[in-house]
mmCIF file of C-alpha atoms in Angstrom:
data_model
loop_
_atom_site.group_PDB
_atom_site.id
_atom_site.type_symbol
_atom_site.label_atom_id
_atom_site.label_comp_id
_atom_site.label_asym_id
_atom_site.label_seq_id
_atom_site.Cartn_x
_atom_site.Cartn_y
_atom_site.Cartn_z
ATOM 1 C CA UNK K 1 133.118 85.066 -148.332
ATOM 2 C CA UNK K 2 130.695 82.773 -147.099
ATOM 3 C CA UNK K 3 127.180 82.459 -149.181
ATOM 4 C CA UNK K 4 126.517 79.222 -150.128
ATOM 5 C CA UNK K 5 127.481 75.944 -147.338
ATOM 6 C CA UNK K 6 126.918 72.817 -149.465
ATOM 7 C CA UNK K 7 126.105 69.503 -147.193
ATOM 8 C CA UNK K 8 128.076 66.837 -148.677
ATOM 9 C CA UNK K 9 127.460 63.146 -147.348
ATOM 10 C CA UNK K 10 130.789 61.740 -145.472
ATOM 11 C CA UNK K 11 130.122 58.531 -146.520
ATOM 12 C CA UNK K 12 129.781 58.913 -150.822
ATOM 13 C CA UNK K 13 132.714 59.188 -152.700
ATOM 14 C CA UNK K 14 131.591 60.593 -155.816
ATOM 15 C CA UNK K 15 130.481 63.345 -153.973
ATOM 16 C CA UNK K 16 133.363 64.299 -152.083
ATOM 17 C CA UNK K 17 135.594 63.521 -154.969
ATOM 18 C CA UNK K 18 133.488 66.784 -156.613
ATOM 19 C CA UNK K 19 132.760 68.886 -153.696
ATOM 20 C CA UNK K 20 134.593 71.791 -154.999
ATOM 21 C CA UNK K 21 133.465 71.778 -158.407
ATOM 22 C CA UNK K 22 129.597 72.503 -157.423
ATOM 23 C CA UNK K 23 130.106 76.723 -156.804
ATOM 24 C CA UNK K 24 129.639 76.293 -153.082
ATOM 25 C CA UNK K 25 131.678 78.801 -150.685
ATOM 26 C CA UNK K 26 132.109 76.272 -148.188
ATOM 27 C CA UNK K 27 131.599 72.534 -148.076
ATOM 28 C CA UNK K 28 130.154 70.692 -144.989
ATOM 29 C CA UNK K 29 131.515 67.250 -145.068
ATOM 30 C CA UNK K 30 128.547 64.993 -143.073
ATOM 31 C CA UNK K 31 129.173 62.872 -140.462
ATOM 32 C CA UNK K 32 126.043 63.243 -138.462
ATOM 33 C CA UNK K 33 122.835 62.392 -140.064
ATOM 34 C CA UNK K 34 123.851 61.453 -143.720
ATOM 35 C CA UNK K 35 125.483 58.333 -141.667
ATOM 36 C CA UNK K 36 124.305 55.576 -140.537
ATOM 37 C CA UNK K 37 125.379 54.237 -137.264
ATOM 38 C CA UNK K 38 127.045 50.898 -138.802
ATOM 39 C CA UNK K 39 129.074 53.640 -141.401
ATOM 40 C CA UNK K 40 130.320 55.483 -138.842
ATOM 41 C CA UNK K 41 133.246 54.002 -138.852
ATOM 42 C CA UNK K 42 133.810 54.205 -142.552
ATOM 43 C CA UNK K 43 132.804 57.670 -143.117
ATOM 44 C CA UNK K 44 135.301 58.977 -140.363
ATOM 45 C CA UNK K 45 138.178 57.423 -142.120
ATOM 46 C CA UNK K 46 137.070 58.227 -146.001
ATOM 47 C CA UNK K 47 136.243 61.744 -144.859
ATOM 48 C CA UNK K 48 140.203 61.864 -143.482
ATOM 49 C CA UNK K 49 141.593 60.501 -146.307
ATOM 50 C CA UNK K 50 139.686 62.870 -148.538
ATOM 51 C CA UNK K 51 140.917 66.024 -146.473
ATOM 52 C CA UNK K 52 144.095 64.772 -147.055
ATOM 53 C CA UNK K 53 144.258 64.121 -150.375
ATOM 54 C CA UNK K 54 141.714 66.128 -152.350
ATOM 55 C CA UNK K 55 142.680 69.975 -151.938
ATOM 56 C CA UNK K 56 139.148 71.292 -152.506
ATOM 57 C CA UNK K 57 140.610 74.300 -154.451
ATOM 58 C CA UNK K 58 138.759 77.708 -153.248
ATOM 59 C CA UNK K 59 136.505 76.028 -151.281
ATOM 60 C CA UNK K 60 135.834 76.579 -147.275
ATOM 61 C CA UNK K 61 135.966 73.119 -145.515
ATOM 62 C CA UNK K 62 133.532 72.569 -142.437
ATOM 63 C CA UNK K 63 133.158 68.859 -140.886
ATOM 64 C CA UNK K 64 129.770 68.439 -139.330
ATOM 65 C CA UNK K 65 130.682 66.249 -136.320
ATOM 66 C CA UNK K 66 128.391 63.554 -134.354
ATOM 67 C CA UNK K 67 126.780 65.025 -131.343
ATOM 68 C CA UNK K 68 128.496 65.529 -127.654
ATOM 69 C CA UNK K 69 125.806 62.822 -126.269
ATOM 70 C CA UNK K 70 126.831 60.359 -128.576
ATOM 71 C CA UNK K 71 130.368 58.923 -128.234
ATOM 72 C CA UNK K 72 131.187 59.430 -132.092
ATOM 73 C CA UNK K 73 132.101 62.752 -131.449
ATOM 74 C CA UNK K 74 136.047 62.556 -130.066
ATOM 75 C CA UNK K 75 136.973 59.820 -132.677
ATOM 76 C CA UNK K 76 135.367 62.233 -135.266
ATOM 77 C CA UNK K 77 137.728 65.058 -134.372
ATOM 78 C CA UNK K 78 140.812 62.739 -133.518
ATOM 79 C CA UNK K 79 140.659 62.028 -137.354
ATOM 80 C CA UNK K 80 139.747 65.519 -138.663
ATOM 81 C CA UNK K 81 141.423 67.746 -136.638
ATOM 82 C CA UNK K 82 144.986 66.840 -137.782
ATOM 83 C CA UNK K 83 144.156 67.832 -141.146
ATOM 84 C CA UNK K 84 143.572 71.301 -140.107
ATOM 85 C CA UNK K 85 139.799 71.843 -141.460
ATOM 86 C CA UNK K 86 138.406 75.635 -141.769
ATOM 87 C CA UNK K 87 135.688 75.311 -139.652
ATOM 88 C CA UNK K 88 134.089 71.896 -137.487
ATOM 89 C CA UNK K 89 130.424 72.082 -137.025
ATOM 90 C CA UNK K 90 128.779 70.528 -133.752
ATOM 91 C CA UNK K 91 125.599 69.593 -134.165
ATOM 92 C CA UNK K 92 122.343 69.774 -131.596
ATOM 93 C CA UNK K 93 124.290 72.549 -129.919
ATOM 94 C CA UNK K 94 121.996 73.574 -126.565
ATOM 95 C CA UNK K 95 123.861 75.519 -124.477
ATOM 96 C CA UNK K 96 127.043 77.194 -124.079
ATOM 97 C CA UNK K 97 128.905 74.483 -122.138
ATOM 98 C CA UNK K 98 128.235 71.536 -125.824
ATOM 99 C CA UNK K 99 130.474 74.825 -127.472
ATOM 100 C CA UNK K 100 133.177 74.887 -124.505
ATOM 101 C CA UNK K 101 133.122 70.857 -124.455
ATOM 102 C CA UNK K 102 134.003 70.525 -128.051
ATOM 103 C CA UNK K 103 136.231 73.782 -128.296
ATOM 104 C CA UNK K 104 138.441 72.408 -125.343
ATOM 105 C CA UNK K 105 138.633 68.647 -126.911
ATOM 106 C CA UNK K 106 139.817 70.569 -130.318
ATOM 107 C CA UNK K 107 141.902 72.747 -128.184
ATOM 108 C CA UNK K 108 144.132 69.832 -127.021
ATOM 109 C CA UNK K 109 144.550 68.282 -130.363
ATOM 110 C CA UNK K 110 145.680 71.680 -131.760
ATOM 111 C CA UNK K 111 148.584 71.319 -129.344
ATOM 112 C CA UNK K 112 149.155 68.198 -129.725
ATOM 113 C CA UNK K 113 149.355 68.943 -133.660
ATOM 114 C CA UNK K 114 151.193 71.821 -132.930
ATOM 115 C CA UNK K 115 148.777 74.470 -134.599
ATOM 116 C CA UNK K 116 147.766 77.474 -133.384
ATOM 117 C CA UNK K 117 145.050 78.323 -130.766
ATOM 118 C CA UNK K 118 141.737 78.239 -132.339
ATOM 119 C CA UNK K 119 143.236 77.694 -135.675
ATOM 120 C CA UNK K 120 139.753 75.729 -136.249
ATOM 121 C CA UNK K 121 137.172 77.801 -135.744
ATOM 122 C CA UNK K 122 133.468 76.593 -134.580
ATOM 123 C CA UNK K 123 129.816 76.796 -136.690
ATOM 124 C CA UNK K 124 127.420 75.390 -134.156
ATOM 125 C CA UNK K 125 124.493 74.122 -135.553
ATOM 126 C CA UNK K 126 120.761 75.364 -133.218
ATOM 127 C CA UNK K 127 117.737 72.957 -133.791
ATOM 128 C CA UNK K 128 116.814 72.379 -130.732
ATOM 129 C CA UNK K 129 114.463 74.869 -128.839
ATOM 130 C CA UNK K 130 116.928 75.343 -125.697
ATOM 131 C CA UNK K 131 119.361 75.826 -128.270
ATOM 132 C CA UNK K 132 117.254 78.682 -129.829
ATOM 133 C CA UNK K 133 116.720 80.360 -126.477
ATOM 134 C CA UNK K 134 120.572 80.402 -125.318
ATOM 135 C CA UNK K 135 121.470 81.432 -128.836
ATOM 136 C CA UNK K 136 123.248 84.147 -127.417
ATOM 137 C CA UNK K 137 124.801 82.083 -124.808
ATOM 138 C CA UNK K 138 126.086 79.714 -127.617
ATOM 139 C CA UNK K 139 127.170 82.859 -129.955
ATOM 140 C CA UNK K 140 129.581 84.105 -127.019
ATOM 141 C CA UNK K 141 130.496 80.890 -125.133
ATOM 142 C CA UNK K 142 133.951 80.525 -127.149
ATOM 143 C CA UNK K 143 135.998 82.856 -129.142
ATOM 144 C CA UNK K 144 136.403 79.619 -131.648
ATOM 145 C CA UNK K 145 132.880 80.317 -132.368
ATOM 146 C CA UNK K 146 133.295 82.121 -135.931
ATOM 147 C CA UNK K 147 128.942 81.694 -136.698
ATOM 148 C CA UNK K 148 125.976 80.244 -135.933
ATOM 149 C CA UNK K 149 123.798 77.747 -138.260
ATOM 150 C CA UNK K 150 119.956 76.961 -137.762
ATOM 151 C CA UNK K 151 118.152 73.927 -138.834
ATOM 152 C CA UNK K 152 115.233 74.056 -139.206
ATOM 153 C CA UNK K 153 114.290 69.668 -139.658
ATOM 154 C CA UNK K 154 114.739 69.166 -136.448
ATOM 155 C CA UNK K 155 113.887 72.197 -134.902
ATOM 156 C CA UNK K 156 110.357 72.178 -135.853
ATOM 157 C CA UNK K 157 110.441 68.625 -134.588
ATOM 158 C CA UNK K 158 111.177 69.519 -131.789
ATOM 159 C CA UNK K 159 108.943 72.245 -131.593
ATOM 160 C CA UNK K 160 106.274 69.811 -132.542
ATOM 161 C CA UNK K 161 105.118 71.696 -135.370
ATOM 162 C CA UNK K 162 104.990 70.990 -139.047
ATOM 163 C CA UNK K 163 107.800 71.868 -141.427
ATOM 164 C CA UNK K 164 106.725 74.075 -144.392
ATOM 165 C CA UNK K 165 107.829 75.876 -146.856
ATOM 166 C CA UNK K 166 106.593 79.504 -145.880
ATOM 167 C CA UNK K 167 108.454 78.549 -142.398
ATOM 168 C CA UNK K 168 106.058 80.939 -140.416
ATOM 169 C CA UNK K 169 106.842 78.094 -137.685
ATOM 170 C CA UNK K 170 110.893 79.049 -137.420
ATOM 171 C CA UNK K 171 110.211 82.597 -137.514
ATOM 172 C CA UNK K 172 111.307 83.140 -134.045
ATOM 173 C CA UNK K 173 114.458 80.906 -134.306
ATOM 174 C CA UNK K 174 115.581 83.002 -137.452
ATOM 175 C CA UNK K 175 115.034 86.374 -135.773
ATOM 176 C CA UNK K 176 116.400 85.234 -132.802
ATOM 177 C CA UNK K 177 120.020 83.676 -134.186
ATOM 178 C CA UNK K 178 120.628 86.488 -136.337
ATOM 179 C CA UNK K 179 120.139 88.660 -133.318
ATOM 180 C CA UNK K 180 122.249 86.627 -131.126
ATOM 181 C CA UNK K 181 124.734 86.294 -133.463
ATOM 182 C CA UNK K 182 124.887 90.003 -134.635
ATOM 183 C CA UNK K 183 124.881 90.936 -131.371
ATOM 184 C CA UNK K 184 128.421 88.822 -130.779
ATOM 185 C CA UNK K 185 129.701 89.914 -134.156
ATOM 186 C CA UNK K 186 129.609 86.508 -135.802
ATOM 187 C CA UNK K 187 127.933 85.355 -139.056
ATOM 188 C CA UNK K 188 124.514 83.400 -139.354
ATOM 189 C CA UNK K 189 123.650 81.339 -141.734
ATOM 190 C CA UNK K 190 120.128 79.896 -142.906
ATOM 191 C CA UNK K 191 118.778 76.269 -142.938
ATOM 192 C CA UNK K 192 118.578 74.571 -146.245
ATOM 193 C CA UNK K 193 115.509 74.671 -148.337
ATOM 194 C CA UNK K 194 114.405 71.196 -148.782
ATOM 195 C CA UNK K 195 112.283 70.959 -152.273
ATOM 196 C CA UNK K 196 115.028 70.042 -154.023
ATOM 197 C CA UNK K 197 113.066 70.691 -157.203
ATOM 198 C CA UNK K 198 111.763 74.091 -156.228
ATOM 199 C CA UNK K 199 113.923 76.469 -157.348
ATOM 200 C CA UNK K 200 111.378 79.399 -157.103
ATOM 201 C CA UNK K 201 110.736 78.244 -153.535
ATOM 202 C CA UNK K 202 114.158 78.613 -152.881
ATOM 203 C CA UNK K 203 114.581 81.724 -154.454
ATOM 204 C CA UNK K 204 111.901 82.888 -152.184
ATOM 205 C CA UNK K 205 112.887 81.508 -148.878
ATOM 206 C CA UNK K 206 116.530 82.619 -149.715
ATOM 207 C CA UNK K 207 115.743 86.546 -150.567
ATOM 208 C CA UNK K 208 113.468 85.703 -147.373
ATOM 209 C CA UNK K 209 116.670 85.133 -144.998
ATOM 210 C CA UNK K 210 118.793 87.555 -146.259
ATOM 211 C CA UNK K 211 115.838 90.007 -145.905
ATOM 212 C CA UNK K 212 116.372 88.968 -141.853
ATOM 213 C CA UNK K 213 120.198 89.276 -141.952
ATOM 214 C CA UNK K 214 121.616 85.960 -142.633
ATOM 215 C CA UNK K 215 124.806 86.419 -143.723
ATOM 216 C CA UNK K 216 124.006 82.850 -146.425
ATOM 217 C CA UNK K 217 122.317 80.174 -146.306
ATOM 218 C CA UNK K 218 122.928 76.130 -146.348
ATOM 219 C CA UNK K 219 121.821 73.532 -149.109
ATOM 220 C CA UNK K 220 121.410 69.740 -149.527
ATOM 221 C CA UNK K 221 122.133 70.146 -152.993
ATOM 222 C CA UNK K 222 124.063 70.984 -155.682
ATOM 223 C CA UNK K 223 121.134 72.603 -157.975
ATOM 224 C CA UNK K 224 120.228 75.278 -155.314
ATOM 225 C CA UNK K 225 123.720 76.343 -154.661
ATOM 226 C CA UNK K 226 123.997 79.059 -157.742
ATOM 227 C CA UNK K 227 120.405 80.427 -156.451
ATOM 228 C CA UNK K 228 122.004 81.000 -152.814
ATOM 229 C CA UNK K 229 124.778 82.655 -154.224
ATOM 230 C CA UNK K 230 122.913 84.870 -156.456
ATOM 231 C CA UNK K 231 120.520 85.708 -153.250
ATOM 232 C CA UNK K 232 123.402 86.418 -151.070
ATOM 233 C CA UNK K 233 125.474 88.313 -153.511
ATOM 234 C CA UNK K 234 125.367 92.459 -154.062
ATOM 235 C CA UNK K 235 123.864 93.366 -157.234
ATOM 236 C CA UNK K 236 125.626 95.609 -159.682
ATOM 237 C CA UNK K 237 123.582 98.455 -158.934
ATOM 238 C CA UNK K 238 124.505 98.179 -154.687
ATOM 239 C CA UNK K 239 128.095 97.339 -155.870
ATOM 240 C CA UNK K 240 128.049 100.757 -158.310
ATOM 241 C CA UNK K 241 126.100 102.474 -154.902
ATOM 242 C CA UNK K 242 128.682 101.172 -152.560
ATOM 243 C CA UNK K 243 131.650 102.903 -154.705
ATOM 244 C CA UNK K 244 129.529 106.409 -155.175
ATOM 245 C CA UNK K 245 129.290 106.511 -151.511
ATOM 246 C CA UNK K 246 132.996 105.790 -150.528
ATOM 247 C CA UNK K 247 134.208 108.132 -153.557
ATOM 248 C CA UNK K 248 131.744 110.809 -152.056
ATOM 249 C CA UNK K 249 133.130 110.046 -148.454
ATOM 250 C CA UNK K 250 136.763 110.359 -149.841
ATOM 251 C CA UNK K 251 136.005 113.858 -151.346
ATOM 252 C CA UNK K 252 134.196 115.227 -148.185
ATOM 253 C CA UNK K 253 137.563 114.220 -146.144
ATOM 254 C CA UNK K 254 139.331 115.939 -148.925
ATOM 255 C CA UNK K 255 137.259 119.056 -148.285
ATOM 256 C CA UNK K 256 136.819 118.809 -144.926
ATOM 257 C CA UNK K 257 133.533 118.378 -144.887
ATOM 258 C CA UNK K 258 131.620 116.499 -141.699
ATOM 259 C CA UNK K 259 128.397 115.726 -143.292
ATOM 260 C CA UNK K 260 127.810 114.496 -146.838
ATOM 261 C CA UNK K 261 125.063 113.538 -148.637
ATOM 262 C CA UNK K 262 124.552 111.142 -151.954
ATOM 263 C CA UNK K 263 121.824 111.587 -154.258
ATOM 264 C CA UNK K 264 119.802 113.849 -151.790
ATOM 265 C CA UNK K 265 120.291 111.464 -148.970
ATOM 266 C CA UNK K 266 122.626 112.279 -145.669
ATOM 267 C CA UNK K 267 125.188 109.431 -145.560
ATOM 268 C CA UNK K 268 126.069 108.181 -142.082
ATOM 269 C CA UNK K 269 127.720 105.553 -140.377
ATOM 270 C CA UNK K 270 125.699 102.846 -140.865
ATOM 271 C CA UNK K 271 125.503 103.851 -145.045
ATOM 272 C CA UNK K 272 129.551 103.702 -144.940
ATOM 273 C CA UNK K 273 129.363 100.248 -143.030
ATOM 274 C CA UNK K 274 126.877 98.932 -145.159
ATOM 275 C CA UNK K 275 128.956 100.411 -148.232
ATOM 276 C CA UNK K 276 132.338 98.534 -147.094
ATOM 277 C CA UNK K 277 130.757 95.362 -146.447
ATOM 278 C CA UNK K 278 129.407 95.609 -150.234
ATOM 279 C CA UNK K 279 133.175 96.452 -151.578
ATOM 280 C CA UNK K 280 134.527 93.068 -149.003
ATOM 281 C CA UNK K 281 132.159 90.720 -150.860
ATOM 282 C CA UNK K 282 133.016 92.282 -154.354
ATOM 283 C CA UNK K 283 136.263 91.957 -153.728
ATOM 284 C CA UNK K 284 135.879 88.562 -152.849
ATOM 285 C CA UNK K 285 133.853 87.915 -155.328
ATOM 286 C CA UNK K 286 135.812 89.186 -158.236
ATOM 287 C CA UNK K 287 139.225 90.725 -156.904
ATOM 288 C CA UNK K 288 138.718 94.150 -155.598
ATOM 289 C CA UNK K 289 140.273 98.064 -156.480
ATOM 290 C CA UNK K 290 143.160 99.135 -154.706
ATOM 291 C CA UNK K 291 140.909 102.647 -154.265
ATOM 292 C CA UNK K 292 138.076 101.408 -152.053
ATOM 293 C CA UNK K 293 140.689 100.755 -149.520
ATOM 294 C CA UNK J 1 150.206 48.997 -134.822
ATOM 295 C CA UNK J 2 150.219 45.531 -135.736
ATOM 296 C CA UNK J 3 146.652 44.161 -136.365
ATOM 297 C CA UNK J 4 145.561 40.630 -137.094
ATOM 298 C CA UNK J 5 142.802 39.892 -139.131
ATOM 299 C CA UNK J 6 140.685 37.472 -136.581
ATOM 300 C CA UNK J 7 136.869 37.530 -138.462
ATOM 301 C CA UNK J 8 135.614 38.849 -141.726
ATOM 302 C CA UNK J 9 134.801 42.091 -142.498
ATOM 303 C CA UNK J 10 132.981 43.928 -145.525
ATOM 304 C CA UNK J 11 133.606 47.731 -146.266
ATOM 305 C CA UNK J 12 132.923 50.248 -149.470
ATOM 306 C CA UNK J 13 129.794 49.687 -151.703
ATOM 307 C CA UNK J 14 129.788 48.707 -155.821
ATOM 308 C CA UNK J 15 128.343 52.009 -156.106
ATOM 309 C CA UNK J 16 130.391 54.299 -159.051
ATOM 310 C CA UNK J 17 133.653 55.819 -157.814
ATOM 311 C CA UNK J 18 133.247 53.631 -154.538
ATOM 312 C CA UNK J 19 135.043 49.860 -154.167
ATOM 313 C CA UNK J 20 133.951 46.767 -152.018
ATOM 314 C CA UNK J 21 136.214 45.407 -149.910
ATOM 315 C CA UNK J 22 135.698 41.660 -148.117
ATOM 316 C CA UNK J 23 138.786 40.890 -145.724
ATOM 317 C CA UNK J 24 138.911 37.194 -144.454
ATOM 318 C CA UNK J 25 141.348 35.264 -141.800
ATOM 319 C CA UNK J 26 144.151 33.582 -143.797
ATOM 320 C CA UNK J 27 147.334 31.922 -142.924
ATOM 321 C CA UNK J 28 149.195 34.461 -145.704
ATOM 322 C CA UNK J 29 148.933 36.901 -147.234
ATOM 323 C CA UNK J 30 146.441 36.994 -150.000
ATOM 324 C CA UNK J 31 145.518 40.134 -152.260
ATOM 325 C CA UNK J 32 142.590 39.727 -154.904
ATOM 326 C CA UNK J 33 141.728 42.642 -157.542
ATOM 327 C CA UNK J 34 138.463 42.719 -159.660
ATOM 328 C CA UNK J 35 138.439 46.449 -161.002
ATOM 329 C CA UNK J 36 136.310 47.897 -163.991
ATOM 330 C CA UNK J 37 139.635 49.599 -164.676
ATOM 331 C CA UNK J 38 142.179 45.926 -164.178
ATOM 332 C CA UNK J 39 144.234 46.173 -167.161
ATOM 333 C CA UNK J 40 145.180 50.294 -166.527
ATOM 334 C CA UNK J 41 145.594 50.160 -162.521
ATOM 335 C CA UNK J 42 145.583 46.516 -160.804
ATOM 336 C CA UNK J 43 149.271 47.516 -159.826
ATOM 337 C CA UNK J 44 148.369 51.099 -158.448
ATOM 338 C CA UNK J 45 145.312 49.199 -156.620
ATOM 339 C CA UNK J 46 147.756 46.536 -155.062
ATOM 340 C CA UNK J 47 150.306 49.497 -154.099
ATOM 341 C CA UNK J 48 147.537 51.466 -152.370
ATOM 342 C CA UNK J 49 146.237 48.166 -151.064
ATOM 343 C CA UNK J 50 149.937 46.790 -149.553
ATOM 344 C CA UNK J 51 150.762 50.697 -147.982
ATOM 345 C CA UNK J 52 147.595 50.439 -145.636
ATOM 346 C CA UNK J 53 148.055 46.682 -144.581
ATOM 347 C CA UNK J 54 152.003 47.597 -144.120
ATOM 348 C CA UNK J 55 150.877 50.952 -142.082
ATOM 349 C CA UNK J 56 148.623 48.597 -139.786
ATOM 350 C CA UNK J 57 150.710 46.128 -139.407
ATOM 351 C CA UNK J 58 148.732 42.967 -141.087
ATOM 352 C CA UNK J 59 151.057 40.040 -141.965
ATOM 353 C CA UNK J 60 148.541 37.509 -143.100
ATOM 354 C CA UNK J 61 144.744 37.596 -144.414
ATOM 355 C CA UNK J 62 142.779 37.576 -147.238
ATOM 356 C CA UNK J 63 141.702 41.146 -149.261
ATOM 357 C CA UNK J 64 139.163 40.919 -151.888
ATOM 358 C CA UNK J 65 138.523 44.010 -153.290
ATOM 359 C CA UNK J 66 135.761 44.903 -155.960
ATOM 360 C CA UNK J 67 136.505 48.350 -157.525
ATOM 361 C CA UNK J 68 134.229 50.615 -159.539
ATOM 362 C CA UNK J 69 136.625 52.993 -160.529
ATOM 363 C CA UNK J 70 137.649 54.389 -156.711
ATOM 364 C CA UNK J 71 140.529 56.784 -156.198
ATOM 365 C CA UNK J 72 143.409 56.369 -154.222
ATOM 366 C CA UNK J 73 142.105 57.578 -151.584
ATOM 367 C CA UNK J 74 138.707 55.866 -151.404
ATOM 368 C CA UNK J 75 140.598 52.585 -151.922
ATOM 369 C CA UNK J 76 142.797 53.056 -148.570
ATOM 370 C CA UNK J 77 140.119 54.200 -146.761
ATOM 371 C CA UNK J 78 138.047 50.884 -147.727
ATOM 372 C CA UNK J 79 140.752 48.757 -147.341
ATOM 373 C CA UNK J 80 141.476 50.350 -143.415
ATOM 374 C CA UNK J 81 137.882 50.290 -142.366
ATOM 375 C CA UNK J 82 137.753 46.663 -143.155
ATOM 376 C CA UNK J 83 140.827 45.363 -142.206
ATOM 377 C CA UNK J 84 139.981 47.502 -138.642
ATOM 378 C CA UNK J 85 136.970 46.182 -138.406
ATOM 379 C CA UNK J 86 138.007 42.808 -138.858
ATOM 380 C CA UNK J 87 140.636 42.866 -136.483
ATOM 381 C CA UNK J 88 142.709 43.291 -133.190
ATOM 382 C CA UNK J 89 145.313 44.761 -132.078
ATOM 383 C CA UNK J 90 148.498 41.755 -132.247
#
């Protein structure tokens, strides 16, 4: 289960000495923009020793790298790799061949540690407008690829357009990457929500993104974390629904019954999908019933 | 690896949880502690301290270090950065 993906700056200890304590689902451990250039160095190595020491109990670890132009990106992964994170994030991902680059560098130092192929999966990060229109390109370029991640900063930079907090101006690229990724059957995730201090903003622009399909949604910090996770959480009364429809499917097998309906409504395919995918995140979310299987 | 410390280096910050570490040329060997928490873990600091110049290979320079209550961890990490960055390989 992947709701909340907290950014956590490579280069601050008392951060990354906490980063599992804050409720996020997954940490993203920065060593792209919450770097400097002359820290690059430092970051890389404190980042390392903080995989390797800190165990980050029930929390997914993702490593935003530097970007393929720059030539951070290689001494980034020689250092991370080896400690076998969840999940390494390129940033400023165009096109398919920045996924295939990275994937194959990763792909010799899983050998050389002696994991197994594509034990590290990939979460590239789209903000860049190529990158928006080869989304699907990008989605489907590697089987490492495990989601896709927009942000939005640079993106509307980019796009020369202003950032705000309705986000009319990354409509598209939303639509778009959930598409793509949907369409490639891997998970898409939101940018953050910058206000730090707006919580009913983020509320908002996180019921807004899950209304589009994201399967979560990424923060700067700490305080909106909890918010995301309430967003991108089933309520009871979908959780309750969810059951109803999988008893009621159980009983029309039992019968022999080929269509069903709940509360006056036919159930199909997509209702049983939709129902199962509610049971997955309860389950992970509190440790599921044995009868749902 | 065996690195020798050939200029002077800084690394770490005095922010909380974080330590600063200064790493000069020196004919020996020379470790100094300041550390809000001295009198509980100046010996844990030195260990952490003397594993990362043994793993690089450093036989002689001076390491001033300026702890504000850094892990184990952190410290290592500090004390690599600068000693890499103010060395070569011997």
């Amino acid at each position: 289960m992947r709701r909340s993906m907290l950014f956590i700056p490579g280069n601050t200890p008392n951060l990354l000495m906490n980063g599992d304590v804050l409720g996020a689902d997954s940490i993203i451990l920065d060593l792209e923009d919450a770097v400097s250039p002359a820290e690059k160095d430092s970051a890389r190595i404190l980042v390392r020793n903080a995989l390797k020491s800190l165990h980050y109990k029930g929390c997914e670890i993702i490593i935003r790298i530097n970007p393929v132009e720059t030539d951070y990106w290689t001494h980034d992964l020689d250092e991370i790799i080896p400690l076998k994170p969840n999940m390494i994030m390129p940033p400023k991902v165009s096109c398919a061949q920045d996924v295939k680059t990275v994937s194959e560098y990763i792909a010799k130092l899983e050998e050389k540690c002696g994991f197994e192929k594509n034990t590290v999966k990939l979460i590239p990060l789209i903000e860049t407008a190529m990158g928006v229109e080869n989304a699907f390109q990008i989605a489907s370029a590697d089987e490492r690829v495990a989601a896709l991640f927009l942000g939005g900063e640079d993106l509307t930079a980019d796009l020369r357009c202003k950032r705000t907090k309705e986000g009319n101006e990354i409509f598209y690229a939303r639509t778009r990457l959930v598409c793509a990724a949907r369409a490639c059957g891997v998970d898409v995730y939101d940018t953050p929500f910058t206000d730090v201090d707006d919580i009913d903003g983020l509320y908002t622009d996180a019921q807004f993104a899950k209304s589009l399909g994201f399967s979560g949604k990424a923060s700067i910090s700490p305080r909106h974390v909890e918010g995301i996770n309430e967003v991108f959480s089933p309520t009871q009364a979908e959780i309750d629904y969810a059951h109803e429809v999988m008893e009621t499917i159980r009983i029309a097998k039992e019968q022999g019954k080929g269509v069903v309906s709940l509360r006056g409504k036919m159930i199909d395919a997509p209702i049983v999908e939709r129902a199962r995918q509610v049971i997955e995140m309860e389950k992970a979310m509190f440790g599921g019933t044995e009868d749902d299987e | 690896m065996n690195m020798k410390i050939t200029t002077s280096a800084v690394a770490g910050t005095l922010e909380s949880s974080d330590v600063y570490v200064k790493v000069e040329p020196c004919d020996k060997l020379e470790i100094e502690i300041e550390s809000v928490v001295y009198n509980q873990f100046a010996e844990e600091i030195k260990k952490s301290i003397m594993e990362v110049v043994e793993e690089l290979g450093v036989d002689s320079g001076k390491i001033s270090i300026n702890d504000k209550g850094a892990i184990d961890c952190v410290i290592k990490a500090r004390v690599e950065t600068a000693i890499k960055r103010a060395g070569g390989e011997n």
